[in-house]
Short mmCIF file of C-alpha atoms and ligand atoms in Angstrom, two decimals:
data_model
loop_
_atom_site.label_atom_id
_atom_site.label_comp_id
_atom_site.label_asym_id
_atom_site.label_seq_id
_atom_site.Cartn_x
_atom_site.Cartn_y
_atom_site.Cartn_z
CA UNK A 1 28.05 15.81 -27.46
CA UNK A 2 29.35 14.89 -23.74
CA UNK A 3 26.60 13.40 -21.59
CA UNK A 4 28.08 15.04 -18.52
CA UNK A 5 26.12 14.04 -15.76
CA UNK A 6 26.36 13.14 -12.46
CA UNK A 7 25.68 9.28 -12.07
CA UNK A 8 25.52 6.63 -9.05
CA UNK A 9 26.12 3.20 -10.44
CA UNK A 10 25.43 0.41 -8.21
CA UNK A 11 26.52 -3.13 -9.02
CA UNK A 12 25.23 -6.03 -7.49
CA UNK A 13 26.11 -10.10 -7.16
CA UNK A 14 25.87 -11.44 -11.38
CA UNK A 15 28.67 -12.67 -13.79
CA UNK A 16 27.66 -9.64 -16.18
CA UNK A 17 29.75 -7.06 -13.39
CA UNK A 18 32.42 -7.41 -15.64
CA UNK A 19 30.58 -5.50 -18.10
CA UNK A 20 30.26 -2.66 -15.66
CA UNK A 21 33.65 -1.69 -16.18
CA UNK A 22 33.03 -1.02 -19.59
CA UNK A 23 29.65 0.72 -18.99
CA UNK A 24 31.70 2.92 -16.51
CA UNK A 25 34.32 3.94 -18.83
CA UNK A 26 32.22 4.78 -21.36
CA UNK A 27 30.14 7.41 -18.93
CA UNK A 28 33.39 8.61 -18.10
CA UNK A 29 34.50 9.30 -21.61
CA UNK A 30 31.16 11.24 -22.00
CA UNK A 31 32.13 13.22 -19.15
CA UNK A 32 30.14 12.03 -16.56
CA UNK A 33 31.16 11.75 -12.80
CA UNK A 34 30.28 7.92 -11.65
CA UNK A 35 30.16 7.40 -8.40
CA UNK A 36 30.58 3.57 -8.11
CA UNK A 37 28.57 1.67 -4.81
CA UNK A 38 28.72 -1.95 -4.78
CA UNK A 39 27.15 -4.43 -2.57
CA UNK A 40 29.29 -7.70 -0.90
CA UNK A 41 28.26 -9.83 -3.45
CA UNK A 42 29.40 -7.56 -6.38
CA UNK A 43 32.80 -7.75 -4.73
CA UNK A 44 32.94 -11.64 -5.60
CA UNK A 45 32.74 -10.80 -9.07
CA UNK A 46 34.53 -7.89 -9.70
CA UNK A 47 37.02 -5.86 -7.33
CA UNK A 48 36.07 -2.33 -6.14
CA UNK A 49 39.62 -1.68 -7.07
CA UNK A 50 39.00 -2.21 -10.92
CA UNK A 51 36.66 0.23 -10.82
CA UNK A 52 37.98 2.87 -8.32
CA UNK A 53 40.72 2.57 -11.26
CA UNK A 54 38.34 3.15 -14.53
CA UNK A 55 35.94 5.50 -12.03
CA UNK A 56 38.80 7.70 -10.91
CA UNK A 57 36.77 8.00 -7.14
CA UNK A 58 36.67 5.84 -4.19
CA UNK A 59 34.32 3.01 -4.56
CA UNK A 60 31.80 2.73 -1.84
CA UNK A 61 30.69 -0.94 -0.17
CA UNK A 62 30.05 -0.24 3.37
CA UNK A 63 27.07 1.22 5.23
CA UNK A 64 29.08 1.77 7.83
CA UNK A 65 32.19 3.83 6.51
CA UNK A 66 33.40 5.66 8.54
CA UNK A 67 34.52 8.04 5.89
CA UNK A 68 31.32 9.26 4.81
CA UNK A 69 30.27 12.10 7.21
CA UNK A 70 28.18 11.95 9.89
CA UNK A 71 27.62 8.20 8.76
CA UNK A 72 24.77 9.58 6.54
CA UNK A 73 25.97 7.20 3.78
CA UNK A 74 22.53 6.03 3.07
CA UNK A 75 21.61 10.16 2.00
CA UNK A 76 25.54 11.68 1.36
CA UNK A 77 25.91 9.53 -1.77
CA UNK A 78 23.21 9.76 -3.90
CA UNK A 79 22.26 13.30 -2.75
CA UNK A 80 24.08 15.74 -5.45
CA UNK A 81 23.13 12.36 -8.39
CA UNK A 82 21.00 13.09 -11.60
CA UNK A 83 20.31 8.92 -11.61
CA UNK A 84 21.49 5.88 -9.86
CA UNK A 85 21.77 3.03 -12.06
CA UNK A 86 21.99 -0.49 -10.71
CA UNK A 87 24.30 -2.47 -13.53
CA UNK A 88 24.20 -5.91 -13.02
CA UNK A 89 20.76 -5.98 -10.92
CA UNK A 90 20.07 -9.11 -9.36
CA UNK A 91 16.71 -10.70 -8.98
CA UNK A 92 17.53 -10.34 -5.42
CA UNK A 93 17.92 -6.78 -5.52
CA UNK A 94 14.77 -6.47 -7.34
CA UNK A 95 13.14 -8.25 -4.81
CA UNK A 96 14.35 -5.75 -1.66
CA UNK A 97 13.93 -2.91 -4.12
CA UNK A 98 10.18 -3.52 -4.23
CA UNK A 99 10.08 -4.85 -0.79
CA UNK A 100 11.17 -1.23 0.12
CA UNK A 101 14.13 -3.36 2.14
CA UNK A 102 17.17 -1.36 2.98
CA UNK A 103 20.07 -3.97 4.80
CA UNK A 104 22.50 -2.45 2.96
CA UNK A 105 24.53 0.43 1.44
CA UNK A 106 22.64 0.05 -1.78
CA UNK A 107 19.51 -0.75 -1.08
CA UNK A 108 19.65 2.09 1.23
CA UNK A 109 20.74 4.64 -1.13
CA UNK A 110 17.68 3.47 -3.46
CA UNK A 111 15.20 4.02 -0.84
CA UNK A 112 16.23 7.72 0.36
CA UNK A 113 16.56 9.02 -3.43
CA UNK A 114 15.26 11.95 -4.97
CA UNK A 115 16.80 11.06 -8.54
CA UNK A 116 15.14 8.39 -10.80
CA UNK A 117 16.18 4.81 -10.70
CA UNK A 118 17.07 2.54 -13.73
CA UNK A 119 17.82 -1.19 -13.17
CA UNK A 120 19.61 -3.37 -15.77
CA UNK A 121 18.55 -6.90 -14.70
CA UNK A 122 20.63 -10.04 -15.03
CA UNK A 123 20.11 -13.19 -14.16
CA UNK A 124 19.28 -17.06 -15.40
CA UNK A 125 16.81 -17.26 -17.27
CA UNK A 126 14.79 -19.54 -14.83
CA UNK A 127 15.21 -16.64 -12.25
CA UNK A 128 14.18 -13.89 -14.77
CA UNK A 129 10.86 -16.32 -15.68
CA UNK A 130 9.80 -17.11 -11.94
CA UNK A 131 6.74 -15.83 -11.45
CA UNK A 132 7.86 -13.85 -8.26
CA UNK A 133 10.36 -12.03 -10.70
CA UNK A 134 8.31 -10.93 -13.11
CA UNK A 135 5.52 -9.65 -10.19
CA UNK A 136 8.48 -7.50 -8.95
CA UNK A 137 8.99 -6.23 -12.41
CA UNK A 138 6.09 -5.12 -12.86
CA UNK A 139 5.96 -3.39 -9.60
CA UNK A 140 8.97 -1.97 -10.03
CA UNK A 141 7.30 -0.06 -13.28
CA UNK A 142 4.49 1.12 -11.58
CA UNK A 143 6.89 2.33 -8.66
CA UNK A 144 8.42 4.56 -11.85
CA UNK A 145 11.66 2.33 -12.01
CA UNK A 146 13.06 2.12 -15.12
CA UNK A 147 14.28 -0.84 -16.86
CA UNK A 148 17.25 -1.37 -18.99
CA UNK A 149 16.81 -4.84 -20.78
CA UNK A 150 17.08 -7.74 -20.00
CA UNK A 151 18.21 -9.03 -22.94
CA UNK A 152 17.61 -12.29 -24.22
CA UNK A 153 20.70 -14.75 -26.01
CA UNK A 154 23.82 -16.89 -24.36
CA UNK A 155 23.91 -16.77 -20.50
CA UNK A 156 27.11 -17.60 -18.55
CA UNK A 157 25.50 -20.69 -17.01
CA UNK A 158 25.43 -22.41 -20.56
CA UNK A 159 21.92 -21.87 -20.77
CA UNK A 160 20.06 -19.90 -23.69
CA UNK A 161 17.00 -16.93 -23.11
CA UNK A 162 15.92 -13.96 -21.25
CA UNK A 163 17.56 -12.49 -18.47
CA UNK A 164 21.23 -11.76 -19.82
CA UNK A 165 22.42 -8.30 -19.03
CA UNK A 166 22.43 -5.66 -21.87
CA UNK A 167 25.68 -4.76 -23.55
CA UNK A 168 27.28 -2.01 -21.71
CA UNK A 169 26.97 -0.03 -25.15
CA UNK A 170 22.66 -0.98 -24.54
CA UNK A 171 23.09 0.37 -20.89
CA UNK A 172 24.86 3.51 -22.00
CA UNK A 173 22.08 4.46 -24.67
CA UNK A 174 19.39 3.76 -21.67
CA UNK A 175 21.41 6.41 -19.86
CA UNK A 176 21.62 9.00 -22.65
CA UNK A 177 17.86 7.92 -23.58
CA UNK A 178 16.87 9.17 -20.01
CA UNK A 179 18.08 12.44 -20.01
CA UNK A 180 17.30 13.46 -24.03
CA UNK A 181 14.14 15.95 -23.61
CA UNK A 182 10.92 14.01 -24.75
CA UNK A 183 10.11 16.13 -27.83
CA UNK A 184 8.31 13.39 -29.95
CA UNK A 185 6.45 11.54 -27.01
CA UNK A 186 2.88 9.73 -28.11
CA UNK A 187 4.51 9.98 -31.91
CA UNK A 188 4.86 7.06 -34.59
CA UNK A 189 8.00 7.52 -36.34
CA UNK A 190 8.55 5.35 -39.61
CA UNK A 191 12.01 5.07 -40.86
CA UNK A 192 13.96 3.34 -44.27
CA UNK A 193 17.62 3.26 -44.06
CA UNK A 194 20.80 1.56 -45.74
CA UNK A 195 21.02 0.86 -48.89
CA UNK A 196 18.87 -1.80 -50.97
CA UNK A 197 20.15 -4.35 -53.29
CA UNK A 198 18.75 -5.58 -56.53
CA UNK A 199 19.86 -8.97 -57.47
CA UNK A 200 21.40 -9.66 -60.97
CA UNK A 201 21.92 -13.69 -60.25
CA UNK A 202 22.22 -15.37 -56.29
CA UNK A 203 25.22 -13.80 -55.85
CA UNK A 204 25.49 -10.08 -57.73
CA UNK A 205 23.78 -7.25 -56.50
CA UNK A 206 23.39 -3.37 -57.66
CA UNK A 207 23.09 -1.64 -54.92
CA UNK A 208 24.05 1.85 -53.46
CA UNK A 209 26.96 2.94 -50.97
CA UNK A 210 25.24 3.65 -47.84
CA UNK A 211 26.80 2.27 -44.32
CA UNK A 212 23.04 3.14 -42.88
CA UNK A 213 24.65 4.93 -39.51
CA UNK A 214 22.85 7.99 -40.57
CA UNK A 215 19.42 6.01 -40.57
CA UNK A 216 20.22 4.53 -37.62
CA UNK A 217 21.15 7.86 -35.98
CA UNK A 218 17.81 9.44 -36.72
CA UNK A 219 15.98 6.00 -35.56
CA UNK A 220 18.10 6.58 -32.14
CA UNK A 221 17.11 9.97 -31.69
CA UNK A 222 13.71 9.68 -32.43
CA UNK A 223 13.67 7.11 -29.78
CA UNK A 224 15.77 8.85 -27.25
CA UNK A 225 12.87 11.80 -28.13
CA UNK A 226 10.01 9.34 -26.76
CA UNK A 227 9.24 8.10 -29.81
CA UNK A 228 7.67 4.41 -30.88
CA UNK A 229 9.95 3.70 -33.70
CA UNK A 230 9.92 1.23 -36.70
CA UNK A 231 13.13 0.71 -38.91
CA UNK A 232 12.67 -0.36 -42.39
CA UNK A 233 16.82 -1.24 -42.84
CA UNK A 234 18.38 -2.51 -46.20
CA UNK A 235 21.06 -4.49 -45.98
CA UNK A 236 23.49 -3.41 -43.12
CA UNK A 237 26.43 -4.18 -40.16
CA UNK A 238 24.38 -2.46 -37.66
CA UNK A 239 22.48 -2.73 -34.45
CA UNK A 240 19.79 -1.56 -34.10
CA UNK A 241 19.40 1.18 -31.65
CA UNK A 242 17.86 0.14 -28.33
CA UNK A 243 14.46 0.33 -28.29
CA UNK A 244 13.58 0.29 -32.00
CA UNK A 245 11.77 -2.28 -34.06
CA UNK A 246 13.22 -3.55 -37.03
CA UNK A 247 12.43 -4.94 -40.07
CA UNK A 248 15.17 -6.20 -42.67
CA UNK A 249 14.57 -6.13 -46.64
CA UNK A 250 16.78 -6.46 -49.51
CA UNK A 251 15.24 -4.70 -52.52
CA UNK A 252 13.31 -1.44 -53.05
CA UNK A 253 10.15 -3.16 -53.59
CA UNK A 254 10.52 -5.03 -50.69
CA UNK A 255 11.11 -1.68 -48.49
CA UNK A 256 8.18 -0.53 -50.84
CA UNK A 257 5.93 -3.09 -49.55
CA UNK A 258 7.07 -2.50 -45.84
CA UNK A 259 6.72 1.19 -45.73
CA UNK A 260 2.82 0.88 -47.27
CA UNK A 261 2.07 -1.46 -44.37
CA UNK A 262 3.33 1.26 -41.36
CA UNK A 263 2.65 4.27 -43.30
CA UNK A 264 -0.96 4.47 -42.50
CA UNK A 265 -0.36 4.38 -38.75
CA UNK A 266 3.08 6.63 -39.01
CA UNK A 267 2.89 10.34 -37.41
CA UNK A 268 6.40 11.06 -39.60
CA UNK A 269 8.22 9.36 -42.25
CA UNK A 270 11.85 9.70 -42.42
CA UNK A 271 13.59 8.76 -45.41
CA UNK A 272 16.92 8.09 -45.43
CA UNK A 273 17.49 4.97 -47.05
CA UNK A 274 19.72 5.16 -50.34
CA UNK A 275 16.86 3.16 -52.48
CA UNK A 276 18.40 1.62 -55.67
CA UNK A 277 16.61 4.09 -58.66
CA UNK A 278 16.21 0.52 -60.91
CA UNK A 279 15.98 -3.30 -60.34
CA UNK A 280 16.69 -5.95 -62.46
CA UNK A 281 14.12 -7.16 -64.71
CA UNK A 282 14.91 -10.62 -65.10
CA UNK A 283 17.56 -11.55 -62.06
CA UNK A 284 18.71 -14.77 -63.23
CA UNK A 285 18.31 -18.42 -61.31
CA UNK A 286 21.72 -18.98 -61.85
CA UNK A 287 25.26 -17.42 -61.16
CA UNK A 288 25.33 -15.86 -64.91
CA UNK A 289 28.76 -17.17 -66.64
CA UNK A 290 31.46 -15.24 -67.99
CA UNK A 291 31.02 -14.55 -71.94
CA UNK A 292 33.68 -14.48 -74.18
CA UNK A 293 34.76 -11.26 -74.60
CA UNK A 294 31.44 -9.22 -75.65
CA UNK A 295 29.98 -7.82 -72.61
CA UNK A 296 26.95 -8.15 -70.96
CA UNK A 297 23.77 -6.59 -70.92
CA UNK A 298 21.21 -5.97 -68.15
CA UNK A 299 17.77 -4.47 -68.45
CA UNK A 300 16.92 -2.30 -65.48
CA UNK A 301 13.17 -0.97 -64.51
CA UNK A 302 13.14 1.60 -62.58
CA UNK A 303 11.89 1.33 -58.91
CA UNK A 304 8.83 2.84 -56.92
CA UNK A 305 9.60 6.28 -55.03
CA UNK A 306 9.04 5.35 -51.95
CA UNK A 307 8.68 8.56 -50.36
CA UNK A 308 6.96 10.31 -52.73
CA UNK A 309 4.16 7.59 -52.43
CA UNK A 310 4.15 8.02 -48.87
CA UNK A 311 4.03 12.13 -49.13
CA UNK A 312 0.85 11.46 -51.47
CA UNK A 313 -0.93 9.45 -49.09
CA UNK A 314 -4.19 10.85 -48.37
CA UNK A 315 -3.51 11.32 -44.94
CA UNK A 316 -0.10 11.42 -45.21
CA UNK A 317 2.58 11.48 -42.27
CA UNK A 318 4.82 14.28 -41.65
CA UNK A 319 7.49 13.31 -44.53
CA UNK A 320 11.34 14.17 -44.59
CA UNK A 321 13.40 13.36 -47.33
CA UNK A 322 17.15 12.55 -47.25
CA UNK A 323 19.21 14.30 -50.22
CA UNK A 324 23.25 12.90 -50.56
CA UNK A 325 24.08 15.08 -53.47
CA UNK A 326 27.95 15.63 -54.95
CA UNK A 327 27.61 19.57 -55.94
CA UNK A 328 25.02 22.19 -55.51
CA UNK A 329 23.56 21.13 -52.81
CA UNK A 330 21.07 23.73 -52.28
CA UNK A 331 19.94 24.25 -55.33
CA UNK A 332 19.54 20.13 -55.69
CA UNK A 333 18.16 19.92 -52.29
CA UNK A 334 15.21 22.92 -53.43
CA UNK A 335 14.20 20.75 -56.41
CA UNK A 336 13.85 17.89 -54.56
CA UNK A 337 11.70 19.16 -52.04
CA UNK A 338 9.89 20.67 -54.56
CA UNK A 339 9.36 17.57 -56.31
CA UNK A 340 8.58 14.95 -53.84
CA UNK A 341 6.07 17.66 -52.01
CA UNK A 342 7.66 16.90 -48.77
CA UNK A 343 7.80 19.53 -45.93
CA UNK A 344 11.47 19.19 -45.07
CA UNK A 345 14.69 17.47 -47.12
CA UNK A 346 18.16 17.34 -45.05
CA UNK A 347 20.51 17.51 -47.54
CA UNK A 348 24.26 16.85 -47.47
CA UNK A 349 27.37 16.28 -49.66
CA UNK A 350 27.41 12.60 -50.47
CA UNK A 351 31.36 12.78 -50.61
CA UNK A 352 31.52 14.08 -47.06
CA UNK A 353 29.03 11.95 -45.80
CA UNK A 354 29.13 8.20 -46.52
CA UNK A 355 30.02 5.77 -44.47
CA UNK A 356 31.89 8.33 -41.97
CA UNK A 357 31.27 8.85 -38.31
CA UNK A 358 30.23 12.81 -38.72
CA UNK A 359 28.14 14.62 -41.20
CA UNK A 360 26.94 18.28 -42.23
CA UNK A 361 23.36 18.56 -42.88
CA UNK A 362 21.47 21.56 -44.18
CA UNK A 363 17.89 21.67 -43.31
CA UNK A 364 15.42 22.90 -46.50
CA UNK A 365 11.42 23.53 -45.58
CA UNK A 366 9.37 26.73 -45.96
CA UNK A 367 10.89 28.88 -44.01
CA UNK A 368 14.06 28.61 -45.69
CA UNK A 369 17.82 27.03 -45.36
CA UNK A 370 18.80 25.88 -41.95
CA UNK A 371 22.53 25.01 -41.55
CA UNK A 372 23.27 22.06 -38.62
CA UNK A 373 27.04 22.91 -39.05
CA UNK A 374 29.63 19.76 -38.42
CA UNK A 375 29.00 16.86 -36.15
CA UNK A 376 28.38 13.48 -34.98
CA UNK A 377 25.91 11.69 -37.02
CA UNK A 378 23.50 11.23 -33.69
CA UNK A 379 24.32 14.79 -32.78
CA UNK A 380 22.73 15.56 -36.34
CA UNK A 381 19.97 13.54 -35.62
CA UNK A 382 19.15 14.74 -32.34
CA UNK A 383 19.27 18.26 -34.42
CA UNK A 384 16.80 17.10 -37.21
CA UNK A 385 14.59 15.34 -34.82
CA UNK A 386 14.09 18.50 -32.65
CA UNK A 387 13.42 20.54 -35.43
CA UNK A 388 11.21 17.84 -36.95
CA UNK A 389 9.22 18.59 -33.90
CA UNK A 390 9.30 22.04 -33.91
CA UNK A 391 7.49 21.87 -37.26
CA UNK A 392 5.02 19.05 -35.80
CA UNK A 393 3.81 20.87 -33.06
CA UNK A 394 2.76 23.79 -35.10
CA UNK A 395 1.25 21.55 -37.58
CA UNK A 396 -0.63 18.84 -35.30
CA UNK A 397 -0.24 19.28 -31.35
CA UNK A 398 0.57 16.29 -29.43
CA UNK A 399 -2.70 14.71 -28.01
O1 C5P B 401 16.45 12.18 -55.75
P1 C5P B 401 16.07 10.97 -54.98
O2 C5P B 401 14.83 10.33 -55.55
O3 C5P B 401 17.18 10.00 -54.82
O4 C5P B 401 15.66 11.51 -53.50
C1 C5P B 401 16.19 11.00 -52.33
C2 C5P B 401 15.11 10.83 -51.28
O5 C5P B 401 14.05 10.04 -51.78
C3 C5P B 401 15.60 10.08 -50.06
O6 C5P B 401 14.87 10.51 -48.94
C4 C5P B 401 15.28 8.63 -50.40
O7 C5P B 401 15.14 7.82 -49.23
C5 C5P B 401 13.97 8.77 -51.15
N1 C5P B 401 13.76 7.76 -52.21
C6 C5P B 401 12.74 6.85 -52.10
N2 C5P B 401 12.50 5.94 -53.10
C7 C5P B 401 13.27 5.93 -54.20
C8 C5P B 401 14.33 6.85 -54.33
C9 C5P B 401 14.55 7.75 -53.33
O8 C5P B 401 12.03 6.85 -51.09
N3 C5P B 401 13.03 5.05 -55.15
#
């Protein structure tokens, strides 16, 4: 789904301004009109004509232009903007930002807003530490600005911790984040996804095809929806989504042991993890040799259902159940439900499903069989997410 808003993006003086000409492409492939302001500085690191050129509009640096009407640049450009998002923000910036200081086009444009502000800091790590940086940061929370990172890793200066700009990927998801209606605000959301993997010896597994970008989906959404989220991941290449704490396993019983220590606290379990039904029952300490010629034989146990532990909790969270079946769907999906005593299973065709970008989900609770149709995996999400909360809000209000 196209973001399609209307954004300002300031940059200011920081080495990470080169990765505001990704972070403006990718708003523009989601359909959004960026309206690009940059301050002096900004123009040491990256030219205003790189991103007039990935922007498609004039790029605005001057107070003083005499193009902007009535010379009301300070109110003209952020007037008609759903958010202004300052991408690098300097600790400088910061600083005049909470200072209320306006000396320039920027700075100017934060002060007479009537959209929110989000600020994606960057800076040495020394700077982002100072003591007079972190006072502004937390002024500028109480002020209502929101923050974007920083993140913490490799800075350009050589030096290693927090204060590196987010990804422009990161930024992006802030941006969607924002504007994503709040539906599961003040909730605890517990989620497994990925596969697991059962050693036979240190270097064979069994394990299940899963990619995990459905999990991760539904961890995103549920974030984007307000959310406090906790991922319980198997094995996986992904990121976690911004935002989202997670915790890495291997095995079912390790995910076992991981979902019974956040369960009690959870407001809704999601399971969508592809849990191995059996482990090994004696993984060897070695790499097992090759025989000669007359097979092998391994004795499996089978492993704990997870969720339907979880669904028998005595206080139990709101439980959904994942279903990847290869035929009959509904009629799989229906047992299933049945079985585990869960309130809602999203089922869909394992075939279509794994490892792709899209999906087609059918929802199953008691009202009946509700159809998602065809879409992105996080479009899905954002789907099952808002009718998880349909559901929850009849069940157990907010507080
Ligand atoms: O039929 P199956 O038991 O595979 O049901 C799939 C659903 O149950 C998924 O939500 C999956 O995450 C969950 N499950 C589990 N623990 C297992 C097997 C499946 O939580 N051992």
């Amino acid at each position: 789904m196209a973001l399609g808003k209307r954004i300002l993006l300031g940059l200011t003086g920081g080495i990470a301004a080169y990765k505001s000409a990704q972070l403006v492409r990718m708003l523009v492939k989601s359909g959004c009109d960026v309206r690009v302001v940059m301050t002096e500085s900004a123009c040491r690191f990256i030219t205003p004509v790189t991103l007039q050129a990935l922007s498609g509009q004039t790029v605005w640096t001057d107070l003083w232009d005499p193009r902007i009407a009535d010379n009301m640049g300070h109110i003209e450009l952020s007037r008609d903007r759903e958010l202004i998002v300052v991408a690098p923000a300097s600790a400088n910036f910061m600083a005049k930002v909470v200072q209320g200081q306006a000396d320039d086009l920027l700075t100017t444009l934060c002060l007479a807003r009537d959209c929110a502000l989000m600020v994606a800091p960057a800076m040495n790590r020394q700077m982002w530490d100072n003591p007079a940086t972190q006072r502004n940061v937390a002024q500028l929370r109480k002020d209502g600005v929101l923050l974007a990172g920083p993140d913490s890793g490799d800075q350009a200066c050589g030096e290693t911790g927090m204060g590196r700009m987010l990804e422009p990927e990161g930024v992006f998801e802030e941006i969607e984040s924002y504007f994503q209606p709040k539906t599961l605000s003040g909730r605890k959301v517990l989620i497994t996804a990925g596969p697991t993997s059962e050693p036979i010896d240190p270097v064979r597994t069994i394990t299940n095809s899963s990619s995990g970008k459905m999990g991760y989906a539904v961890a995103q959404a549920a974030r984007q929806a307000g959310a406090e989220v906790t991922l319980i991941s198997g094995p996986t290449a992904l990121a976690a989504p911004s935002g989202v704490a997670r915790v890495d396993v291997k095995t079912a019983r390790q995910m076992f042991d991981a979902v019974k220590k956040f369960a009690a606290a959870a407001d809704i379990f999601i399971s969508v993890a592809a849990v191995a039904d059996y482990h090994v029952v004696n993984p060897s300490a070695q790499k097992v040799k090759k025989g000669d010629g007359k097979g092998m034989t391994i004795e499996l146990a089978e492993n704990p259902d997870i969720l339907a532990y979880v669904a028998s909790l005595p206080n139990a969270p709101f439980c959904v159940g994942f279903a990847a079946e290869t035929e009959a769907v509904s009629k799989h999906a229906k047992e299933k439900r049945a079985r585990k005593k869960i309130p809602l299973l999203a089922a869909n065709l394992a075939q279509q499903a794994l490892g792709a970008d899209d999906n087609e989900i059918t929802l199953f609770d008691d009202a009946g069989e509700h159809p998602l149709g065809r879409g992105a995996k996080l479009d899905q999400a954002r789907k099952l997410v808002s009718h998880i909360a349909t559901l929850l809000q009849k069940r157990k209000p907010a507080a």
